[in-house]
mmCIF file of C-alpha atoms in Angstrom:
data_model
loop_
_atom_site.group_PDB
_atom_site.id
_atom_site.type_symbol
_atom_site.label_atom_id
_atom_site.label_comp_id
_atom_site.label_asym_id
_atom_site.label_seq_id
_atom_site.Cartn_x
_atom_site.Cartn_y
_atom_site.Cartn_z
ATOM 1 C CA UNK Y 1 -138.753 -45.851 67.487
ATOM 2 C CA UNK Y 2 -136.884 -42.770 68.169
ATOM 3 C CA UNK Y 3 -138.872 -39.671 70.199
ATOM 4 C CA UNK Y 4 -138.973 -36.814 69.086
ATOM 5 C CA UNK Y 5 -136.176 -34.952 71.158
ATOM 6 C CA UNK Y 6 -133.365 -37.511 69.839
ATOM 7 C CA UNK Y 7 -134.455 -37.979 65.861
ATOM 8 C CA UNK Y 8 -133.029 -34.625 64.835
ATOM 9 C CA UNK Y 9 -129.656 -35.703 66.221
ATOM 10 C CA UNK Y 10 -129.773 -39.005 64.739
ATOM 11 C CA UNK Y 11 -130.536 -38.024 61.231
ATOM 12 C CA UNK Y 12 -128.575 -34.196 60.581
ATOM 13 C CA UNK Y 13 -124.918 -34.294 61.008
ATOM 14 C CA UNK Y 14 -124.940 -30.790 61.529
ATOM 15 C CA UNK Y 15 -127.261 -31.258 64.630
ATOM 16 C CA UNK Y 16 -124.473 -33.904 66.342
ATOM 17 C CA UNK Y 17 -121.450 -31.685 65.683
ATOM 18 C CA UNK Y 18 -123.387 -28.830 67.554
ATOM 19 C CA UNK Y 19 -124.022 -31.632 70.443
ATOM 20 C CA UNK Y 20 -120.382 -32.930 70.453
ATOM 21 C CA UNK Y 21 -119.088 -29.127 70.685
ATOM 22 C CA UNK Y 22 -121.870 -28.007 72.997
ATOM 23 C CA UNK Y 23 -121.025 -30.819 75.418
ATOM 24 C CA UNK Y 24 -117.845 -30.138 75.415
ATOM 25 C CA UNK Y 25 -117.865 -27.071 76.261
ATOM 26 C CA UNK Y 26 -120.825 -27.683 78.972
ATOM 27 C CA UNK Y 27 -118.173 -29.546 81.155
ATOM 28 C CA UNK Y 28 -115.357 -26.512 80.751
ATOM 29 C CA UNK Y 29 -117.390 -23.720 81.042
ATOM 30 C CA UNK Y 30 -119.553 -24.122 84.091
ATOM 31 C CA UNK Y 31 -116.618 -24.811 86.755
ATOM 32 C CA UNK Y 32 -115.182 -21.442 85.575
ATOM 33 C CA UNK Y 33 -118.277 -20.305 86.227
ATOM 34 C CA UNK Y 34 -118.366 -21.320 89.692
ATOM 35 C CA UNK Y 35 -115.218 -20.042 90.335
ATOM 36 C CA UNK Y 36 -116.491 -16.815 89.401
ATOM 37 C CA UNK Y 37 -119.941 -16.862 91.365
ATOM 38 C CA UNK Y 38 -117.399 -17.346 94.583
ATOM 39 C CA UNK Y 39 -115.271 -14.511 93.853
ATOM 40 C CA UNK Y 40 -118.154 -12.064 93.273
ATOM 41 C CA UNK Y 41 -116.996 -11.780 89.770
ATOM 42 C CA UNK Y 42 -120.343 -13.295 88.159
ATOM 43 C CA UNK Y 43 -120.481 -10.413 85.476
ATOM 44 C CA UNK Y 44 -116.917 -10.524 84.226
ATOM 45 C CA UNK Y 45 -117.631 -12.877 81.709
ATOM 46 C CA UNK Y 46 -120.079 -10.821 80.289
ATOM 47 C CA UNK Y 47 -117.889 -7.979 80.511
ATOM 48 C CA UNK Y 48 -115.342 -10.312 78.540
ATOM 49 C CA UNK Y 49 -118.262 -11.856 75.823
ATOM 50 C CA UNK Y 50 -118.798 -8.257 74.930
ATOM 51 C CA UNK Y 51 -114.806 -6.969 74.524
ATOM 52 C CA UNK Y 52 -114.185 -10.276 72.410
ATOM 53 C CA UNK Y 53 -116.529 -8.857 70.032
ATOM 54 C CA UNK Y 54 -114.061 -6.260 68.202
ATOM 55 C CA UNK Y 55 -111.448 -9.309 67.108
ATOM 56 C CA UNK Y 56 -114.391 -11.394 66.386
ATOM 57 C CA UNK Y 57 -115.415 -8.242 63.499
ATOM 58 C CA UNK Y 58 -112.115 -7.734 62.346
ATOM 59 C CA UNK Y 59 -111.821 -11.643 61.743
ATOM 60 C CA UNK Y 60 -114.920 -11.914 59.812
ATOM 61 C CA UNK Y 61 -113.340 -8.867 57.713
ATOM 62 C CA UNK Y 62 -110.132 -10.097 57.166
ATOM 63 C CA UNK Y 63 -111.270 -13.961 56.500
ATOM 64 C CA UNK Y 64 -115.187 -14.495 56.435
ATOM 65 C CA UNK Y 65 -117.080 -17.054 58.697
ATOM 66 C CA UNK Y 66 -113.973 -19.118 59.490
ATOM 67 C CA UNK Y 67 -113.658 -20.084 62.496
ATOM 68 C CA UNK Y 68 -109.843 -19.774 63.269
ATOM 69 C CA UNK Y 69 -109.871 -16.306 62.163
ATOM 70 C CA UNK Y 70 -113.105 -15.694 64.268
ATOM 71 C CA UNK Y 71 -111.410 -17.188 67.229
ATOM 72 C CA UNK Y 72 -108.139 -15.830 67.205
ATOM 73 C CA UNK Y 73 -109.812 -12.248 66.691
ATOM 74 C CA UNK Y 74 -111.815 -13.255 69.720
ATOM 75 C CA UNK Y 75 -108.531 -14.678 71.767
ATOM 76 C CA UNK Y 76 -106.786 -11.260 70.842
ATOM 77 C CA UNK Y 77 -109.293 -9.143 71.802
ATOM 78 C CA UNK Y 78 -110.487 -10.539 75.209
ATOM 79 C CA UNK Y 79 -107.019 -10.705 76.247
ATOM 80 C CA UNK Y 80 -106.448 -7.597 75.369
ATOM 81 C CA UNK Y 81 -109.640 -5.688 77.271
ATOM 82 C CA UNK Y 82 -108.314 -7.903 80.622
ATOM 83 C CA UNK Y 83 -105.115 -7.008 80.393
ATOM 84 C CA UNK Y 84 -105.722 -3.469 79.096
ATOM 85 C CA UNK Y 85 -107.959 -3.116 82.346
ATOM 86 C CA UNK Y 86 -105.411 -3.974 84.796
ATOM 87 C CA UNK Y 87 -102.806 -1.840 83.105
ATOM 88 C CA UNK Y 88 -105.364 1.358 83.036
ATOM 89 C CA UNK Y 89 -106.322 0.487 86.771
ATOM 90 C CA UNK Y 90 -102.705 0.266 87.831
ATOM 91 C CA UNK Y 91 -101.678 3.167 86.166
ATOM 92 C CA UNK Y 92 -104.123 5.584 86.773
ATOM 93 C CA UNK Y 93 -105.166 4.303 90.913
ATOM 94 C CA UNK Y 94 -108.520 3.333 89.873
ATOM 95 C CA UNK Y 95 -110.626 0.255 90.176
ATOM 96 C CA UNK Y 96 -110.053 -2.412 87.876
ATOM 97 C CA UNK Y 97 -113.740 -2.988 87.333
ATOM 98 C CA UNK Y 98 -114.550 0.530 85.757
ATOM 99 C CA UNK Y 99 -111.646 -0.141 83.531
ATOM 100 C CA UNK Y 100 -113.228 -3.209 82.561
ATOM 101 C CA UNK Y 101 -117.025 -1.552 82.095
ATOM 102 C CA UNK Y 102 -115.408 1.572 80.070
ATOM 103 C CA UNK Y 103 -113.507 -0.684 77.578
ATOM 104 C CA UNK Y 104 -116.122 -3.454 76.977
ATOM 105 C CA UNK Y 105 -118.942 -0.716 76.430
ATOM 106 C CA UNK Y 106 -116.555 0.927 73.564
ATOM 107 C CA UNK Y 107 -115.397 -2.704 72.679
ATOM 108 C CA UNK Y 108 -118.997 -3.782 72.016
ATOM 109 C CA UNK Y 109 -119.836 -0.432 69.918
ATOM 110 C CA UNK Y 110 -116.751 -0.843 68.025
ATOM 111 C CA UNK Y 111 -117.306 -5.047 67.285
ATOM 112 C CA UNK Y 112 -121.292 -4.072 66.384
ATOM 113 C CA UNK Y 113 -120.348 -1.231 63.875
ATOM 114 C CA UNK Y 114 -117.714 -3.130 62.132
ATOM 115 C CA UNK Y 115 -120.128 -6.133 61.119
ATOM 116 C CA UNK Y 116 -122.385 -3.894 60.691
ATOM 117 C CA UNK Y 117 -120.241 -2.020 58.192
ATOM 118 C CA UNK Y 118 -119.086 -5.617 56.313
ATOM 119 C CA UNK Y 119 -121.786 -7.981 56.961
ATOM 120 C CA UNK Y 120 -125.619 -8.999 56.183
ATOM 121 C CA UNK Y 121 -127.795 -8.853 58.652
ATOM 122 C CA UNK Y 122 -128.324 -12.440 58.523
ATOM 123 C CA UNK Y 123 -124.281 -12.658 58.972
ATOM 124 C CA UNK Y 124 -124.533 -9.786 62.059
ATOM 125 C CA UNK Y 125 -126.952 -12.473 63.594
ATOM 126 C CA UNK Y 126 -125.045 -15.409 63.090
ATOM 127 C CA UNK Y 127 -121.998 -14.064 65.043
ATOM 128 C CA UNK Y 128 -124.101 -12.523 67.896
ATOM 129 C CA UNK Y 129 -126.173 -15.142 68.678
ATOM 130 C CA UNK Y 130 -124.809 -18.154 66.822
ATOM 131 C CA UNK Y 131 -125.750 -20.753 64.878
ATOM 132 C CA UNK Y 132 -125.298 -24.955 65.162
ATOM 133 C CA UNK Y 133 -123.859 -24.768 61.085
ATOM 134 C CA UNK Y 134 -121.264 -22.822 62.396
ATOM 135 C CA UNK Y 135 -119.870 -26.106 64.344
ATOM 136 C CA UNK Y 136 -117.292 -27.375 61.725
ATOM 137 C CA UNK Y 137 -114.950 -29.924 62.428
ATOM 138 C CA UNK Y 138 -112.666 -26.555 63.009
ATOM 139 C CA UNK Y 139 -114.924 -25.226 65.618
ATOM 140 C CA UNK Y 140 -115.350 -28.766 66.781
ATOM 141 C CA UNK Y 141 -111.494 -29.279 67.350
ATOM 142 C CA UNK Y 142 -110.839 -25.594 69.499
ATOM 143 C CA UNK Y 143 -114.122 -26.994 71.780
ATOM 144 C CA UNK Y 144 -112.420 -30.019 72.449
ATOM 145 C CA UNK Y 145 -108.804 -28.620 72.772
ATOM 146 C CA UNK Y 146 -110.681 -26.069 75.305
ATOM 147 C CA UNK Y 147 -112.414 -28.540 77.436
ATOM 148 C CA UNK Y 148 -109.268 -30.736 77.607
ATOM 149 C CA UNK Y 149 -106.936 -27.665 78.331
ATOM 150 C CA UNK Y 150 -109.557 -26.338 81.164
ATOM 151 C CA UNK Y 151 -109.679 -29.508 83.069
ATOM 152 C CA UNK Y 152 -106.060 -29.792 82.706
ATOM 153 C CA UNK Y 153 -105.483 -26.575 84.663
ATOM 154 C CA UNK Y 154 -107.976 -26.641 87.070
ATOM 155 C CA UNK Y 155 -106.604 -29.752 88.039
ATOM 156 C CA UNK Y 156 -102.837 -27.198 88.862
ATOM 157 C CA UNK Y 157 -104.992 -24.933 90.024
ATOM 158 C CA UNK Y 158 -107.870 -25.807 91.871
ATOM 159 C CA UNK Y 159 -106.648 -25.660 95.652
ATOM 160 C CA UNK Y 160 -105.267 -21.924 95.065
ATOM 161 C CA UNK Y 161 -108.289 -21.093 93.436
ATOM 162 C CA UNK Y 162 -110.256 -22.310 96.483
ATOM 163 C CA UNK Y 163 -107.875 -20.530 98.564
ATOM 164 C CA UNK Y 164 -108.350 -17.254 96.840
ATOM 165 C CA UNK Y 165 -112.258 -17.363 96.836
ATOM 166 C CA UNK Y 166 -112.197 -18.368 100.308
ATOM 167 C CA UNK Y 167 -109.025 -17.210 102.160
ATOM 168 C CA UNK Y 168 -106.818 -15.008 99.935
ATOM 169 C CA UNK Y 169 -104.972 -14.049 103.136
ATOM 170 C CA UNK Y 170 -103.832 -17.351 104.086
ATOM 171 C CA UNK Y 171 -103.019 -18.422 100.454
ATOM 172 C CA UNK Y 172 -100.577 -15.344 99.960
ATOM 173 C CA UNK Y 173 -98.789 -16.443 103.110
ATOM 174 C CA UNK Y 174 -97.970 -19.793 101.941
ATOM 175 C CA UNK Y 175 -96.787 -18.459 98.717
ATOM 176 C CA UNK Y 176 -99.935 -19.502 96.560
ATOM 177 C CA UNK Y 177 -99.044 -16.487 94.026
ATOM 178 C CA UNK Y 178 -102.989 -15.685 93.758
ATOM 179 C CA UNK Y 179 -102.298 -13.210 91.259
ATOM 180 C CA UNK Y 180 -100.154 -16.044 88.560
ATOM 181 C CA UNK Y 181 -103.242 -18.195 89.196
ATOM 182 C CA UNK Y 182 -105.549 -15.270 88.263
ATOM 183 C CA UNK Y 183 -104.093 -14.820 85.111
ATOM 184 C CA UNK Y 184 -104.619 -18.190 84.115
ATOM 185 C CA UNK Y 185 -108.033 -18.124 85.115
ATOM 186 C CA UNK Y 186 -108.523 -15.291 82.884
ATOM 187 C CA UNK Y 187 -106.865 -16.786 79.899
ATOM 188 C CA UNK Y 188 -109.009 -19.855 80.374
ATOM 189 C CA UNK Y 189 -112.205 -17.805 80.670
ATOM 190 C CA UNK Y 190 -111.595 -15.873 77.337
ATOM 191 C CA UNK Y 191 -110.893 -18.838 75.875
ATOM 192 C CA UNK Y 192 -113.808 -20.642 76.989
ATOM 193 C CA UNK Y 193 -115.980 -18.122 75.640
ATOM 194 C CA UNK Y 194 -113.893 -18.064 72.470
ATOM 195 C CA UNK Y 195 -114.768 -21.451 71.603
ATOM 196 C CA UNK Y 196 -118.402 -20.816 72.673
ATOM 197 C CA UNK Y 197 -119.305 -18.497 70.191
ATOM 198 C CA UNK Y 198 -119.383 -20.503 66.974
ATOM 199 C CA UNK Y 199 -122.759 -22.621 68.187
ATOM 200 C CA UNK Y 200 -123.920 -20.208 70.636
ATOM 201 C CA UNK Y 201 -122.564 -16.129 69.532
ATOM 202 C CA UNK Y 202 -120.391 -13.632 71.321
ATOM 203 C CA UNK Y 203 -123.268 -12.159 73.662
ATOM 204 C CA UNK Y 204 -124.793 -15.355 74.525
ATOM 205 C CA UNK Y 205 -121.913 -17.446 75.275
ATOM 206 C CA UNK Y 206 -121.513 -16.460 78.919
ATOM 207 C CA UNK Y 207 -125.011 -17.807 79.290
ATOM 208 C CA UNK Y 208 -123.588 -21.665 79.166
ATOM 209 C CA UNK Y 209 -120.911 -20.609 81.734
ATOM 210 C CA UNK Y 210 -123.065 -18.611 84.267
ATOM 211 C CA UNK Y 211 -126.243 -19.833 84.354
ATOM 212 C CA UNK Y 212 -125.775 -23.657 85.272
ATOM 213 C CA UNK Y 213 -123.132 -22.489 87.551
ATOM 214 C CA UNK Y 214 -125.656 -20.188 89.887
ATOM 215 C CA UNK Y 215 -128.281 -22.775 89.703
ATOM 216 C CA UNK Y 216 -125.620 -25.376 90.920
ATOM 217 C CA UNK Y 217 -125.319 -23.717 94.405
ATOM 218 C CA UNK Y 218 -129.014 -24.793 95.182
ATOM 219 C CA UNK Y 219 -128.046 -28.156 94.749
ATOM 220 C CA UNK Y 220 -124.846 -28.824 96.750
ATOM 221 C CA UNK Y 221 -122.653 -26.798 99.613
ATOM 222 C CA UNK Y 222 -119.415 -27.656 98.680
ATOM 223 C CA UNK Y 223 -117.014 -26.644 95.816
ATOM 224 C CA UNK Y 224 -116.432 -30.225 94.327
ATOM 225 C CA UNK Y 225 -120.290 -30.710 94.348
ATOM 226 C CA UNK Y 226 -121.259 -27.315 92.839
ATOM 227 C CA UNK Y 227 -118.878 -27.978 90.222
ATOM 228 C CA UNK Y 228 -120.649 -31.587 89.484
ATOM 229 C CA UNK Y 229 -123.903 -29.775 89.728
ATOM 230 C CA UNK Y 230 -123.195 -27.005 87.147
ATOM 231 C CA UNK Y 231 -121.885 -29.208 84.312
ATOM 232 C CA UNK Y 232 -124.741 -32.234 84.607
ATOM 233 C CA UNK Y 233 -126.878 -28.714 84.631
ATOM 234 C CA UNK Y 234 -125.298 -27.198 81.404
ATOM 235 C CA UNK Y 235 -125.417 -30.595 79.909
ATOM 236 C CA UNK Y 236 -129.203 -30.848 80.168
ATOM 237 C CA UNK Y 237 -129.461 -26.989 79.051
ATOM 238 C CA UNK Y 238 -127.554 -28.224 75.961
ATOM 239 C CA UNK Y 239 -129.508 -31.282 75.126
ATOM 240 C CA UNK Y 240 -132.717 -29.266 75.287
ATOM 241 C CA UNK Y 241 -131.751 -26.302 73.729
ATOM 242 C CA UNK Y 242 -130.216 -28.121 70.256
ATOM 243 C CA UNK Y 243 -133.790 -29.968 70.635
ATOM 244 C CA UNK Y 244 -135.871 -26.678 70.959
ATOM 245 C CA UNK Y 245 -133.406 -24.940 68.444
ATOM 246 C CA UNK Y 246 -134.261 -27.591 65.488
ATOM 247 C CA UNK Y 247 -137.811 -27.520 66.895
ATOM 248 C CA UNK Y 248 -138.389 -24.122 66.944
ATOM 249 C CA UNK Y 249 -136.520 -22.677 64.562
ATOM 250 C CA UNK Y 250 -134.722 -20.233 66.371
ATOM 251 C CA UNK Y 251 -130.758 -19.854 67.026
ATOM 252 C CA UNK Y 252 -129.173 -22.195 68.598
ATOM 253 C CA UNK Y 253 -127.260 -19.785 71.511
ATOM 254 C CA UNK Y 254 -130.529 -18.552 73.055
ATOM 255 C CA UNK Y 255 -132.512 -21.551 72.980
ATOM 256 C CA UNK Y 256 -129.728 -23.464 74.984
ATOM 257 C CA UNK Y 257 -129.535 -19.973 77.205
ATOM 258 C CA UNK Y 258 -133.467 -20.068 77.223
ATOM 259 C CA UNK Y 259 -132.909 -23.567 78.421
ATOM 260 C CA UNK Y 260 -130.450 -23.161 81.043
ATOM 261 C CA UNK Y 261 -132.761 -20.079 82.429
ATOM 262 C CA UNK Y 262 -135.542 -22.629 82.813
ATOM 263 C CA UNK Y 263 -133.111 -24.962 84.680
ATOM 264 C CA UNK Y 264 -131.859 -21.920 87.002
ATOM 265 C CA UNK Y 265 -135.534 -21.026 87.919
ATOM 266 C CA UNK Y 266 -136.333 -24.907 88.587
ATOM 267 C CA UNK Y 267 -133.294 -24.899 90.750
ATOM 268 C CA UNK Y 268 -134.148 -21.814 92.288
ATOM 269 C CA UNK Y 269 -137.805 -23.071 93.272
ATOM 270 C CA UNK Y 270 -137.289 -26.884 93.967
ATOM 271 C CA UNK Y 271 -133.404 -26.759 94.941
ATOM 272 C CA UNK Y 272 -132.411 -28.362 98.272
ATOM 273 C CA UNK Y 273 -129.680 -25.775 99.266
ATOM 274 C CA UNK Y 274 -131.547 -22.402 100.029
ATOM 275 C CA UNK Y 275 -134.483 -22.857 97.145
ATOM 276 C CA UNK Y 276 -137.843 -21.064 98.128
ATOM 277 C CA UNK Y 277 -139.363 -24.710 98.602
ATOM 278 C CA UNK Y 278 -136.800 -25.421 101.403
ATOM 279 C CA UNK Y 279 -136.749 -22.612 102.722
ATOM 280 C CA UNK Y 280 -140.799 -22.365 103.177
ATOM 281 C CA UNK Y 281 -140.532 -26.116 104.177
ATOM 282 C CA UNK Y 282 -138.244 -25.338 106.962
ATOM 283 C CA UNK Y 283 -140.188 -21.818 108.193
ATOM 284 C CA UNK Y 284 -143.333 -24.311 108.414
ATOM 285 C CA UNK Y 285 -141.665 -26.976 110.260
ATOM 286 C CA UNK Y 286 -140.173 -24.772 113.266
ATOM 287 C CA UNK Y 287 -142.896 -22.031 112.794
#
């Protein structure tokens, strides 16, 4: 007989297109997130969730709850707040990052008063935060096509991304070009989060990337192994937030966030590389 954490899966359709699309997307997202946690750069994808969220309005305007209009809204939108930063930073001397923080916060007003202007409340919620009847076999196809298209370039790219989290120096001197590899990094992050928003919303879509990917580091000391360790952690975080989701009745986004939380403080307790047990452990031992 079935427990209770698998029977919703195997008897709503809805409920295993969610789980097909939030797996996917639990083995693209976290290495990105990795890669980001090295670099420093752990809040950028917030930054990005948030100045997605002006396509994602003007999408729902133009075409409703579709998804291809939702994510190429989305695409157009986070592209354009990255790019629009380094153009502002380069033309005006400052620092990229305050570009960033000054367009997302007038990127997130902007995306919150147009649904608010055009949608229901129940419709405003939906997009922020998701919802697993979003997951059509649309959203279903750009989660696949996402996962397949990450793993495809960070197998190009992963040695100059290494390179540039750990010696940028050395990788511009044997002609790495850092900065070609950055951009692609950046197109695959907006597009992770792209496809992330139709189960879990625009400003809890980051939470699938980041969270499994900082709880990974207490787990392994090496690149290949934090990478492992983030997407068997986002997988779990998936499988138990669809579960408490259907449960609990609550949206699908923060549950699995909820979930992931739980699995970053477990990590953060019990973890082998630098958790608080460990580190006790080893105090007592030569104390």
């Amino acid at each position: 007989m079935p427990d209770l954490a698998s029977m919703p899966f195997i008897e709503f359709g809805f409920l295993r297109r969610a789980l097909v699309g939030g797996l996917a997307l639990a083995l693209s997202a976290p290495p990105l997130g990795v890669f980001l946690m090295l670099r420093r750069m752990s809040l950028t994808a917030d930054v990005l969730a948030h100045g997605m969220l002006p396509g994602v309005a003007l999408g729902f305007i133009l075409a409703g709850l579709s998804v291809p209009a939702l994510a190429a809204g989305g695409m157009a939108a986070g592209l354009l707040v990255v790019l629009g930063a380094g153009a502002l930073s380069r033309a005006t001397g400052g620092r990229e990052d305050a570009s960033l923080t000054a367009l997302y916060l007038v990127a997130l007003a902007a995306g919150v008063a147009l649904l608010s202007w055009r949608g229901s409340a129940v419709e405003l919620t939906q997009v922020l935060f998701g919802s697993v009847l979003g997951v059509d076999d649309a959203a279903l196809l750009l989660m696949a096509g996402t996962a397949s298209l990450t793993w495809l370039f960070l197998a190009l790219a992963w040695r100059p991304l290494v390179l540039e989290c750990f010696d940028p120096a050395f990788g511009q001197a044997v002609g790495a070009r850092g900065s070609a590899w950055h951009l692609g990094f950046l197109a695959m992050l907006v597009l992770n989060l792209v496809a992330a928003f139709a189960a879990m919303g625009t400003l809890m879509a980051v939470g699938v990337m980041m969270l499994p990917a900082i709880a990974a580091r207490h787990w392994a000391m090496n690149v290949g192994g934090i990478v492992y360790a983030a997407c068997a952690i986002a997988v779990l975080a998936v499988l138990a937030g669809l579960a408490i989701s259907f449960w609990a009745d609550m949206p699908a986004g923060p549950a699995i966030v909820l979930a992931a939380g739980g699995l970053w403080a477990t990590s953060m307790l019990a973890g082998p590389v630098d958790g608080l047990w460990a580190r006790w452990r080893r105090r007592h031992l030569t104390g």
